[in-house]
Amino acid sequence: MASVAAGYLPILLFLGVALALSFAFVVLPMIVSRFTGAHNPYADKVAEYECGFPAFEDSRSMFDVRFYLVAILFIIFDLEAAFLFPWAVSLGGIGFAGWAAMMIFLVELTIGLVYAWKKGALEWE
C-alpha cells in the first residue's frame, strides 16, 4: 500500500507547488494592494478595454463578427498545439501511421489558415 501512495507523491508535490504559485501570483497581490492603497477603483480604471463596448448593455446589440472569427482561429490553433505535444512525445511508439495522421491534420489546418487569410479574417481595420 505504501508503494501505491508513493506513486502519487509527484502529483501531490506538483499540486502543492501549483497552489503555492497561484496564491503567490493571484491572491497575494490582491491582499497587498488592499493594504498599500493601490486598490482604488474609479470610472476610468474599471472601464471596458478588451472588446471595445460596454459589457452590460442590451444583450441584442450588434457588434462586429470579427470578434468571433478571431476567437475561432485562436481555438483552432490552440488545439493544434495541444495535439502536437502528446503526439511528439509518443511519436516513437505510434510509428509511420501516427506521423502520417498528424501530417494530414497539419495540412488541413494549414488549408484552413490559408482560407481564413484569403478571406481577410486576419485583417483588422
Tab-separated table of N, CA and C in Angstrom, residues 42-56 67 124:
chain	number	residue	atom	x	y	z
A	42	TYR	N	-12.034	53.510	-9.792
A	42	TYR	CA	-12.753	54.686	-10.255
A	42	TYR	C	-13.192	54.433	-11.686
A	43	ALA	N	-13.936	55.343	-12.254
A	43	ALA	CA	-14.608	55.082	-13.533
A	43	ALA	C	-13.632	54.712	-14.658
A	44	ASP	N	-12.511	55.410	-14.760
A	44	ASP	CA	-11.566	55.101	-15.833
A	44	ASP	C	-10.879	53.764	-15.612
A	45	LYS	N	-10.658	53.409	-14.368
A	45	LYS	CA	-9.937	52.163	-14.080
A	45	LYS	C	-10.799	50.935	-14.356
A	46	VAL	N	-12.084	51.025	-14.144
A	46	VAL	CA	-12.959	49.867	-14.335
A	46	VAL	C	-13.696	49.901	-15.679
A	47	ALA	N	-13.287	50.791	-16.580
A	47	ALA	CA	-13.924	50.875	-17.895
A	47	ALA	C	-13.531	49.665	-18.739
A	48	GLU	N	-14.402	49.309	-19.689
A	48	GLU	CA	-14.112	48.170	-20.558
A	48	GLU	C	-12.977	48.527	-21.500
A	49	TYR	N	-12.096	47.588	-21.725
A	49	TYR	CA	-10.948	47.860	-22.572
A	49	TYR	C	-10.622	46.696	-23.502
A	50	GLU	N	-11.170	45.526	-23.281
A	50	GLU	CA	-10.784	44.381	-24.103
A	50	GLU	C	-11.570	44.303	-25.397
A	51	CYS	N	-12.871	44.505	-25.336
A	51	CYS	CA	-13.662	44.301	-26.538
A	51	CYS	C	-14.160	45.607	-27.138
A	52	GLY	N	-14.067	46.712	-26.420
A	52	GLY	CA	-14.410	47.993	-27.001
A	52	GLY	C	-15.844	48.431	-26.839
A	53	PHE	N	-16.678	47.627	-26.224
A	53	PHE	CA	-18.050	48.048	-25.999
A	53	PHE	C	-18.447	47.677	-24.575
A	54	PRO	N	-19.397	48.392	-23.986
A	54	PRO	CA	-19.782	48.106	-22.599
A	54	PRO	C	-20.272	46.672	-22.437
A	55	ALA	N	-19.870	46.055	-21.348
A	55	ALA	CA	-20.188	44.649	-21.141
A	55	ALA	C	-21.637	44.435	-20.730
A	56	PHE	N	-22.235	45.386	-20.065
A	56	PHE	CA	-23.580	45.181	-19.536
A	56	PHE	C	-24.546	46.173	-20.166
A	67	PHE	N	-14.863	39.541	-34.023
A	67	PHE	CA	-14.532	39.047	-32.687
A	67	PHE	C	-14.668	37.527	-32.658
A	124	TRP	N	-7.431	43.463	-39.587
A	124	TRP	CA	-8.210	44.245	-38.619
A	124	TRP	C	-8.125	45.701	-39.025
